[in-house]
Short mmCIF file of C-alpha atoms and ligand atoms in Angstrom, two decimals:
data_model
loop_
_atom_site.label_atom_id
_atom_site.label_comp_id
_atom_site.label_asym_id
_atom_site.label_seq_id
_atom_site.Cartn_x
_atom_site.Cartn_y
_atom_site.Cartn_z
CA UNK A 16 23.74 -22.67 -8.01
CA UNK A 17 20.67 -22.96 -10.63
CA UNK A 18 22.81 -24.96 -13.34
CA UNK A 19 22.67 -22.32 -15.41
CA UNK A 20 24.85 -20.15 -17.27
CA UNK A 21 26.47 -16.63 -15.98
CA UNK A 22 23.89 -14.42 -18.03
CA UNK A 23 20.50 -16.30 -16.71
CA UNK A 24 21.98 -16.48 -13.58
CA UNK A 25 22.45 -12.44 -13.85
CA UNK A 26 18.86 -11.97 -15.27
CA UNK A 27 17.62 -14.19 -12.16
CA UNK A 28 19.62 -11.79 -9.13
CA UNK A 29 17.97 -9.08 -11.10
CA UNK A 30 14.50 -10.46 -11.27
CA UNK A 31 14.88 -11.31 -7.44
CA UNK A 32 15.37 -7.43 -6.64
CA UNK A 33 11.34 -6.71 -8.12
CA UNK A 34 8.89 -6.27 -5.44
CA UNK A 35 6.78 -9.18 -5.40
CA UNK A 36 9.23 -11.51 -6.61
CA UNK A 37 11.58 -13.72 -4.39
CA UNK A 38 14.28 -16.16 -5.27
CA UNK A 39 11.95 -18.75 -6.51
CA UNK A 40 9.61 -16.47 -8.45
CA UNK A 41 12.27 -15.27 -10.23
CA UNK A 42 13.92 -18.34 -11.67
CA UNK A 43 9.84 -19.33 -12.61
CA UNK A 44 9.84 -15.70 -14.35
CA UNK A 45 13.09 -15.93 -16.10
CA UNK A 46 12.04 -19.68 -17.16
CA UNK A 47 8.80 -18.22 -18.50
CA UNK A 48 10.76 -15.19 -20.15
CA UNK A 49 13.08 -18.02 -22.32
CA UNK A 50 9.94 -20.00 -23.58
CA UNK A 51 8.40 -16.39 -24.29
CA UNK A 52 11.15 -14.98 -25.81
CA UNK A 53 9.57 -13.03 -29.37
CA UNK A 54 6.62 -12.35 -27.33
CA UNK A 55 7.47 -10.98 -23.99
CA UNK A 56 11.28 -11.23 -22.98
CA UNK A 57 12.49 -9.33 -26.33
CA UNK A 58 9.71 -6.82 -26.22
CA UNK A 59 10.40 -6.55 -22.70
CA UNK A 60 13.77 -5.71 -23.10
CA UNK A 61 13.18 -3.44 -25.77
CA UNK A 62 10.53 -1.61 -23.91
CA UNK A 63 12.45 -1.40 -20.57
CA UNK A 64 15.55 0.64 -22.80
CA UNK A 65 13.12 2.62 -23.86
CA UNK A 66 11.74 3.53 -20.24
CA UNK A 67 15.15 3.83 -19.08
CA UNK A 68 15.60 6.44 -21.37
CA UNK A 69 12.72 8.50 -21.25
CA UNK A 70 11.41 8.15 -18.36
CA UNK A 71 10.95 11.09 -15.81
CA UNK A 72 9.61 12.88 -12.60
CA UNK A 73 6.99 15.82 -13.82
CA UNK A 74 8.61 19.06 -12.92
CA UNK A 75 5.58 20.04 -11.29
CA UNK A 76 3.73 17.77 -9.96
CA UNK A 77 6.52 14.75 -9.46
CA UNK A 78 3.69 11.95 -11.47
CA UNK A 79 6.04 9.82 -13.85
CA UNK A 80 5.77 9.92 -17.22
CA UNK A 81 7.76 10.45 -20.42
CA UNK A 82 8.12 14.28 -20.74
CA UNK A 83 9.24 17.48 -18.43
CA UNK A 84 5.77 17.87 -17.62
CA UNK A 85 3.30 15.23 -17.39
CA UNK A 86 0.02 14.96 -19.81
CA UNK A 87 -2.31 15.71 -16.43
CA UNK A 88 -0.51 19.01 -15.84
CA UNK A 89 -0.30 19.72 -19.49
CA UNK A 90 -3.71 19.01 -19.96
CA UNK A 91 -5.69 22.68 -19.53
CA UNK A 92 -9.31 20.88 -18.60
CA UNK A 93 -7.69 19.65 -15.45
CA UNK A 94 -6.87 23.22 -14.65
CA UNK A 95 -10.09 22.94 -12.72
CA UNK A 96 -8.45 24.29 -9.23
CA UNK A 97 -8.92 21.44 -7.37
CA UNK A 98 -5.20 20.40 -6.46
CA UNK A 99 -5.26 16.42 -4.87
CA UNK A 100 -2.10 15.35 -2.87
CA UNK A 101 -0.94 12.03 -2.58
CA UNK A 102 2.16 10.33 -1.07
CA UNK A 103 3.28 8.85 -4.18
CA UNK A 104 3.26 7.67 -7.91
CA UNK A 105 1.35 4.55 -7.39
CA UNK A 106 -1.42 6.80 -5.00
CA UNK A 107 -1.55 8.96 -8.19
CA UNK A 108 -2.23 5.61 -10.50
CA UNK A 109 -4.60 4.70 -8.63
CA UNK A 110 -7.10 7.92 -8.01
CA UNK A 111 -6.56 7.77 -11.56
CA UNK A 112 -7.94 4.25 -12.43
CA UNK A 113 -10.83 5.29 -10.28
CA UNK A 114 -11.71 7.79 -12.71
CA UNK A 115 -13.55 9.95 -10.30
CA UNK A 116 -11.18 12.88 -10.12
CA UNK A 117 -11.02 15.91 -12.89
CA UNK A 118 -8.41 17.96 -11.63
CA UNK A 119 -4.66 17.59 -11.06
CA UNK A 120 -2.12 15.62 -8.75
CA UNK A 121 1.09 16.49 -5.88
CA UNK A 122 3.15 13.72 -5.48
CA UNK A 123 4.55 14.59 -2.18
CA UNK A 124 7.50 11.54 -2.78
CA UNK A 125 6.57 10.19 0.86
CA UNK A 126 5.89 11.01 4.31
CA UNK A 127 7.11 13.64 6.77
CA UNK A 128 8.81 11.49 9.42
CA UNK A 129 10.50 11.88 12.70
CA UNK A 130 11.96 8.69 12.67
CA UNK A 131 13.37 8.62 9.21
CA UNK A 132 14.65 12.51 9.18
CA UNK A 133 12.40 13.29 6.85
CA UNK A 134 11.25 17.10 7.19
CA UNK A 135 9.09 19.49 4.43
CA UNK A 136 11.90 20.21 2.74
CA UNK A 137 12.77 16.34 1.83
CA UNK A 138 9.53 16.33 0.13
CA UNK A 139 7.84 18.33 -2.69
CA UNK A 140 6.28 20.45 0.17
CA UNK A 141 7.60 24.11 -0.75
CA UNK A 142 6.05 23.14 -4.26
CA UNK A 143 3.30 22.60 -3.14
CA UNK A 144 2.65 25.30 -1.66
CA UNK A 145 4.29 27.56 -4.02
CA UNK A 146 1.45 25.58 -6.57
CA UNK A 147 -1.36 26.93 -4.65
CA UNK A 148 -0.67 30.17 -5.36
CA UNK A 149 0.87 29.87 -9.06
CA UNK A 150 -2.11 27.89 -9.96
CA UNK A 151 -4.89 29.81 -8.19
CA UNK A 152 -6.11 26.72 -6.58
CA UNK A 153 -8.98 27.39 -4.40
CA UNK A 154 -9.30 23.38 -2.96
CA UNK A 155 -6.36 20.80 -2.06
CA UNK A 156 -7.50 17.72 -1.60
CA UNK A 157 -5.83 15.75 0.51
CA UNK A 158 -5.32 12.14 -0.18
CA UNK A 159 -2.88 10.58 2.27
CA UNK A 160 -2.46 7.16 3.26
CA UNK A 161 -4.52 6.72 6.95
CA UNK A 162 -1.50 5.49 8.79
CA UNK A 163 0.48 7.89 11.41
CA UNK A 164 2.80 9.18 9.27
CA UNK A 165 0.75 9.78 6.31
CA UNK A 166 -2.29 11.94 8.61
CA UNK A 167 0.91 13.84 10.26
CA UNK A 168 2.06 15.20 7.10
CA UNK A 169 -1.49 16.00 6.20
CA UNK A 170 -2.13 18.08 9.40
CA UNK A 171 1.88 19.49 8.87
CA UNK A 172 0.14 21.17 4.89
CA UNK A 173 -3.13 21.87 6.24
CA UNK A 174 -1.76 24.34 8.97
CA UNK A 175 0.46 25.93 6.28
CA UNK A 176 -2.19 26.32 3.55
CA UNK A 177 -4.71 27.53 6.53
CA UNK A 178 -7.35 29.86 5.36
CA UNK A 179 -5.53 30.05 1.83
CA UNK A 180 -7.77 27.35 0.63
CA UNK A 181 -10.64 25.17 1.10
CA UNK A 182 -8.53 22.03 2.80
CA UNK A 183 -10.47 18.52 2.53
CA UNK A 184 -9.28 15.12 2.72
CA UNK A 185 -10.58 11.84 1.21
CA UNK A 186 -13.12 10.11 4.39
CA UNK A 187 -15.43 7.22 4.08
CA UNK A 188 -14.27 4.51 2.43
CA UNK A 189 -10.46 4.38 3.11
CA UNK A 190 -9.70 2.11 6.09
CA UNK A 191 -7.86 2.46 9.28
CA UNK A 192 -3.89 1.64 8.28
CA UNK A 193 -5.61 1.50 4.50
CA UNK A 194 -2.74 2.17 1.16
CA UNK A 195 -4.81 3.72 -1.67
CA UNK A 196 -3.18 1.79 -3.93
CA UNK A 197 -4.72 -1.80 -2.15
CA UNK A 198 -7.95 -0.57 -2.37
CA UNK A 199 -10.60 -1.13 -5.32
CA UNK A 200 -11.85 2.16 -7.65
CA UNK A 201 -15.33 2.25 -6.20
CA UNK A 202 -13.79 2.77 -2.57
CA UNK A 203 -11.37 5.11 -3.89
CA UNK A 204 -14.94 6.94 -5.56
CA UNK A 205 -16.90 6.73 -2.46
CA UNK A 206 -13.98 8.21 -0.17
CA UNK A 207 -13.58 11.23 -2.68
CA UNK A 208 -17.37 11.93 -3.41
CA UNK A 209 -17.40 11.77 0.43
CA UNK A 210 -14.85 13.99 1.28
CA UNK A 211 -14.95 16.55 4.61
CA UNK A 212 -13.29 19.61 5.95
CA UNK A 213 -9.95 18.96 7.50
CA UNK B 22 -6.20 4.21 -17.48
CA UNK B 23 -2.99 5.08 -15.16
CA UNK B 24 -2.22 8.37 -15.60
CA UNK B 25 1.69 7.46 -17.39
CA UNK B 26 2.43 7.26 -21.33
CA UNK B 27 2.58 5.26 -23.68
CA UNK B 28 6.01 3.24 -23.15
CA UNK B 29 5.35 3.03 -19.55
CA UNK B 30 1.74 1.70 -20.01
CA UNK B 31 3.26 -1.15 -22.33
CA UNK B 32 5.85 -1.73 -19.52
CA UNK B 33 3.33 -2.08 -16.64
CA UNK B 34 1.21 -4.18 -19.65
CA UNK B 35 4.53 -7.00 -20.10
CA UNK B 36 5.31 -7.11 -16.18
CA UNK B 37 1.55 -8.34 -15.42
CA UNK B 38 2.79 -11.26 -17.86
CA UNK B 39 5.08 -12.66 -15.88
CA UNK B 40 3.74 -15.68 -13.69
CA UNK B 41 3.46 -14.34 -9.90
CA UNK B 42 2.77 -10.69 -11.17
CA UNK B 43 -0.57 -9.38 -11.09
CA UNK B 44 -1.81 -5.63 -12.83
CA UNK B 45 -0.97 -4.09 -9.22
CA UNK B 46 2.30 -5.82 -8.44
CA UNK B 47 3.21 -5.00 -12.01
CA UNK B 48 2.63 -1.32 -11.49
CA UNK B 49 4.47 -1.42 -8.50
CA UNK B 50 6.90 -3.34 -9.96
CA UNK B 51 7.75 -0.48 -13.12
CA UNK B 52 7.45 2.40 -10.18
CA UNK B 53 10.54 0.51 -8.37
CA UNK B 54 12.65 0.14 -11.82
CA UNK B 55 12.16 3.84 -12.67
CA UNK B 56 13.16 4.88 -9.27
CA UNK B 57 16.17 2.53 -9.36
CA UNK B 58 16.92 3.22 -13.03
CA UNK B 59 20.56 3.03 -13.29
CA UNK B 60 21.08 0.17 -10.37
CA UNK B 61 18.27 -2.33 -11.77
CA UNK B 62 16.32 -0.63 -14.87
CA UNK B 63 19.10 -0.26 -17.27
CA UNK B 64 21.32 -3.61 -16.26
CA UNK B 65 17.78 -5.80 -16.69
CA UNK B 66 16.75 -4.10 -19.98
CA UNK B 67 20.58 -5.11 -20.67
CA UNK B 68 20.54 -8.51 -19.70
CA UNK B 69 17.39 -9.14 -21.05
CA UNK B 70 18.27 -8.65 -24.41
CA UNK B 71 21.81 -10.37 -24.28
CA UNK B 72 19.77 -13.78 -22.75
CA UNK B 73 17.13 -13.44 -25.89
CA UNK B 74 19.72 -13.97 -28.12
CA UNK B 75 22.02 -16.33 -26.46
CA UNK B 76 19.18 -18.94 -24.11
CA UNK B 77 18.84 -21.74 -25.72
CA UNK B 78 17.52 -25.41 -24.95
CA UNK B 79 20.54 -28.16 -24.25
CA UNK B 80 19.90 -30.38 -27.26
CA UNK B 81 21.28 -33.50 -25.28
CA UNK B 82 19.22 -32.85 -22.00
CA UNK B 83 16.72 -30.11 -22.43
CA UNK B 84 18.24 -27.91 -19.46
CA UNK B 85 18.59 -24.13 -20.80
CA UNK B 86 21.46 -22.54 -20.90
CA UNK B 87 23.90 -20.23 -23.34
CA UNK B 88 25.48 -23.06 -25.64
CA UNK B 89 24.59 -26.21 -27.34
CA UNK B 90 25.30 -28.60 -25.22
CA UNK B 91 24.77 -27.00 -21.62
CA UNK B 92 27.75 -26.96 -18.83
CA UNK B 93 26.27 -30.21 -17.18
CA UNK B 94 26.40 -32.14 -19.83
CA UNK B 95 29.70 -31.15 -21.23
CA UNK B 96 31.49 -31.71 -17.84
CA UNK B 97 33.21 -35.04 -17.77
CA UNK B 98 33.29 -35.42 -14.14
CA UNK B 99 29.75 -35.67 -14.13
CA UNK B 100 29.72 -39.15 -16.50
CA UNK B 101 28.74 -41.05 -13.39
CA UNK B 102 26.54 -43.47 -15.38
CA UNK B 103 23.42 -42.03 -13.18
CA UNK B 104 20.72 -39.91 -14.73
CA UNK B 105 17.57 -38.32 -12.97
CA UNK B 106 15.11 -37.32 -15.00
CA UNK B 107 12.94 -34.01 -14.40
CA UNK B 108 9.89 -33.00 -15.83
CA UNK B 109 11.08 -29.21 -16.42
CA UNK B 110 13.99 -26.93 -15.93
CA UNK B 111 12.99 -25.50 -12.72
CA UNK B 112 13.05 -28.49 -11.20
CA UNK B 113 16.64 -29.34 -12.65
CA UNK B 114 17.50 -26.37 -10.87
CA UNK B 115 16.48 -27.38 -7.82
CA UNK B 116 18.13 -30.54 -7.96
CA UNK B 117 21.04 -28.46 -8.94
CA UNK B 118 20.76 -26.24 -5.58
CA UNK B 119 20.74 -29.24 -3.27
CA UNK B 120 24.01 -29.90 -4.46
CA UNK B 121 23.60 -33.32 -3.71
CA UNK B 122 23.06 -35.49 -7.19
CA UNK B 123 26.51 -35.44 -9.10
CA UNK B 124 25.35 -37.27 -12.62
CA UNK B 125 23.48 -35.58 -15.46
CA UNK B 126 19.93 -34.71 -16.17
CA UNK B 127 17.37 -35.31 -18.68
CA UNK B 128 14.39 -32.56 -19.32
CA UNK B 129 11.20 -34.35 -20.39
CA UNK B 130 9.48 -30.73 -21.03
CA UNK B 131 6.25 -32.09 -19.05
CA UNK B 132 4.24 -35.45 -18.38
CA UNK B 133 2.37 -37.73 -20.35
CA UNK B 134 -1.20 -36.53 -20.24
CA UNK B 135 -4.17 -38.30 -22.32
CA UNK B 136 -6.47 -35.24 -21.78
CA UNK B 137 -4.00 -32.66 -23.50
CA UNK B 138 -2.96 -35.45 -26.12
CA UNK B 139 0.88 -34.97 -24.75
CA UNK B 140 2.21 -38.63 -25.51
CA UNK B 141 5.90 -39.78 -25.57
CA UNK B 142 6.96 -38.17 -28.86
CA UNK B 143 5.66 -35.12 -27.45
CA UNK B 144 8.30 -35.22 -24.48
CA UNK B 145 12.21 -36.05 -24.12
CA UNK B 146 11.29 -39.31 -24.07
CA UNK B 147 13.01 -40.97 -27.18
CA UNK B 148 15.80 -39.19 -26.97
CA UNK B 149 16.00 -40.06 -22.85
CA UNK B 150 16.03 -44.41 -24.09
CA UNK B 151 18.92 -43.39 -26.73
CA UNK B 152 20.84 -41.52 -24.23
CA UNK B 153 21.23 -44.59 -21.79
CA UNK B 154 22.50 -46.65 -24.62
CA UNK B 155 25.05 -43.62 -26.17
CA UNK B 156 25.78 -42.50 -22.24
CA UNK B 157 26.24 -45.93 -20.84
CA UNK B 158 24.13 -45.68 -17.86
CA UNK B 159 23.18 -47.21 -14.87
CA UNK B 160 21.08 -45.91 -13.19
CA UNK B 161 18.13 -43.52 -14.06
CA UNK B 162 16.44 -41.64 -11.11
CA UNK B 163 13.31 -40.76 -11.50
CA UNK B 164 12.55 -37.40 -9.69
CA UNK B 165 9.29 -36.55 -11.14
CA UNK B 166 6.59 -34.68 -9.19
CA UNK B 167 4.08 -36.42 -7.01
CA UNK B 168 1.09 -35.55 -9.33
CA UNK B 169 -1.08 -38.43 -11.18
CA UNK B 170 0.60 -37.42 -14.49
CA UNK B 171 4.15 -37.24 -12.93
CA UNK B 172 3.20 -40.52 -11.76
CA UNK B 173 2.13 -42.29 -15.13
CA UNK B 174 4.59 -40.75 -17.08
CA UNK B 175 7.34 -42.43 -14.65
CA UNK B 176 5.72 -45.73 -15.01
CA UNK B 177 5.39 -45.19 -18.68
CA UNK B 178 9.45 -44.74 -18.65
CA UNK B 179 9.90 -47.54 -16.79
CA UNK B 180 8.24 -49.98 -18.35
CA UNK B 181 10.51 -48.84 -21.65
CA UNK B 182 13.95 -48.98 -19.52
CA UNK B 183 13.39 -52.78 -17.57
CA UNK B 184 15.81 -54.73 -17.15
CA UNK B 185 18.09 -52.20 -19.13
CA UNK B 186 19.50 -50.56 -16.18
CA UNK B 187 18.41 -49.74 -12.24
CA UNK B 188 15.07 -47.86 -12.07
CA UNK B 189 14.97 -45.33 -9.10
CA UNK B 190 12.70 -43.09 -7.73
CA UNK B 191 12.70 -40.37 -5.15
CA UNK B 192 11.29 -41.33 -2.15
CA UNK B 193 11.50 -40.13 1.37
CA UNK B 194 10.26 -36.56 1.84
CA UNK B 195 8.27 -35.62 -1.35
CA UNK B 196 4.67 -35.34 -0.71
CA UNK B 197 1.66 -36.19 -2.20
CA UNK B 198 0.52 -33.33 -4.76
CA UNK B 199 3.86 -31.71 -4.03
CA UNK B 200 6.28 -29.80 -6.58
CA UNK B 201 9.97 -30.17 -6.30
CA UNK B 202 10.31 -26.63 -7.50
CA UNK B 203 8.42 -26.03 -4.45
CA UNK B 204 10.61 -28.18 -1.35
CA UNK B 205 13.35 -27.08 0.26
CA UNK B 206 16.78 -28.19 -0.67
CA UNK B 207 17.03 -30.61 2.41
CA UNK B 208 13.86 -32.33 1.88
CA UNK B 209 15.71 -32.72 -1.90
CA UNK B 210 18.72 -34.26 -0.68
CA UNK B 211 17.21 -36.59 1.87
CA UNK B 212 14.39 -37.86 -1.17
CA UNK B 213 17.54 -38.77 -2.99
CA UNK B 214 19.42 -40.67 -0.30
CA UNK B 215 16.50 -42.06 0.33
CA UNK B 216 15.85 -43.10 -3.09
CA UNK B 217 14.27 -46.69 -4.13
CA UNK B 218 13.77 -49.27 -6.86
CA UNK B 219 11.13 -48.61 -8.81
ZN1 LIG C 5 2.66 16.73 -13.62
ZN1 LIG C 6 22.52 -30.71 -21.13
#
């Protein structure tokens, strides 16, 4: 197919299979990896058997990181009882980068949906919940994407966690059909210093 | 700055290296290959390291590949006495996946260029006049890209190859500006068939 040999061809299918990267932008990658190769497709490889080894899914809150718990739930200054919930890792990443937020994370690990079979129990909902209580949280912030499935899940917590907390979700700022991770940190900022009462 | 470790920070770090992946789509990029650790983390990391030690650069054509001389060149039934001449591996590749040319190749590694100083000894280019003495050939096709330098570098070639053998060019179907990494396989094969003296 490419002229190449057996293992470039292998490292190209791979490539293909990223997110972002189609047939052709893989063979360009791989190209660029081979010209690179003592600075970025060796330490690359190195790097990505080390991930593949050690990395995991907090126990508690489901962020990804290197240890059973992650350094935002170990950390005991983020114990500050504000609880945010997101959909998932990247959601996390991002609130992060925006620097605004001092407590800790849910990963919920998606969306409840109908469609998909995807109830409470397919997600890290019980946790959650369970959290609330273990933690003495005494706000949840929700921090859903604004599309269907992501505000149905938030109204699905909120009426379990009624009148157990104060319940707020992130506002102005994050757009109709918005991700959190496509927007910029000072959106991300303005949406959580402007957050309201669900 | 995203809320990971270490390992997976210098991860996210190498992905955003890689031409067509930004910080985001790098981020996203690491999330998938944790998530699909075993199907596509572990077999890249693997591959990865087995082409860093065994890619290397034909040393009769300039393709890449995983021996000395690469599979083209060592295949007898492509001695046809016609060689096209690229200005990098991708677009030998493409070339390869239209299927269409059945001689050998020859890698310049780029175009003459006065601004960056990249002259003749800088490319393939003496070793491309030796080779169609040693190879016997006929015919060299030239399927550089439509680009000023492309262009030059080309005329540069010919000028050293008159009267030595038949000078072609691609033709039909390139266009102006355009990147034969970038065309479809059929516009390929009818720029060949289409092909004229120089
Ligand atoms: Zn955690
Ligand atoms: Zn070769």
């Amino acid at each position: 197919m490419s002229g190449s040999t057996d293992e470039i061809e292998n490292l190209i299918a791979l490539m293909a299979k990223l997110p972002g990267l189609g047939p052709r932008s893989a063979r360009r990658a791989v190209l660029h990896l081979i010209r690179k190769r003592a600075l970025l497709l060796t330490p690359l490889a190195d790097t990505m058997s080390q991930v593949a080894i050690s990395a995991r899914e907090c126990l508690n809150c489901g962020n990804v990181g290197t240890s059973e718990i992650c350094d935002i739930c170990e950390d005991p200054k983020r114990a500050t009882g504000e609880l945010c919930v997101v959909e998932d890792v990247a959601d996390l990443w991002a609130m992060e980068r925006s620097g605004v937020f001092k407590g800790r994370y849910h990963v919920l690990g998606g969306t409840l949906s109908a469609l998909d079979s995807v109830g409470p129990n397919e997600l890290r909902i019980p946790r959650l919940l369970d959290r609330v209580i273990s933690e003495d949280i005494s706000e949840v912030i929700m921090a859903l994407n604004a599309t269907v499935d992501g505000q149905t899940t938030a109204h699905y917590i909120a009426d379990q966690l009624q009148s157990q907390v104060r319940l707020t979700s992130l506002a102005q700022g994050v757009p109709i059909g918005g991700e959190l991770d496509y927007l910029d940190d000072g959106t991300i900022t303005a949406a959580l210093r402007a957050r309201k009462e669900i």
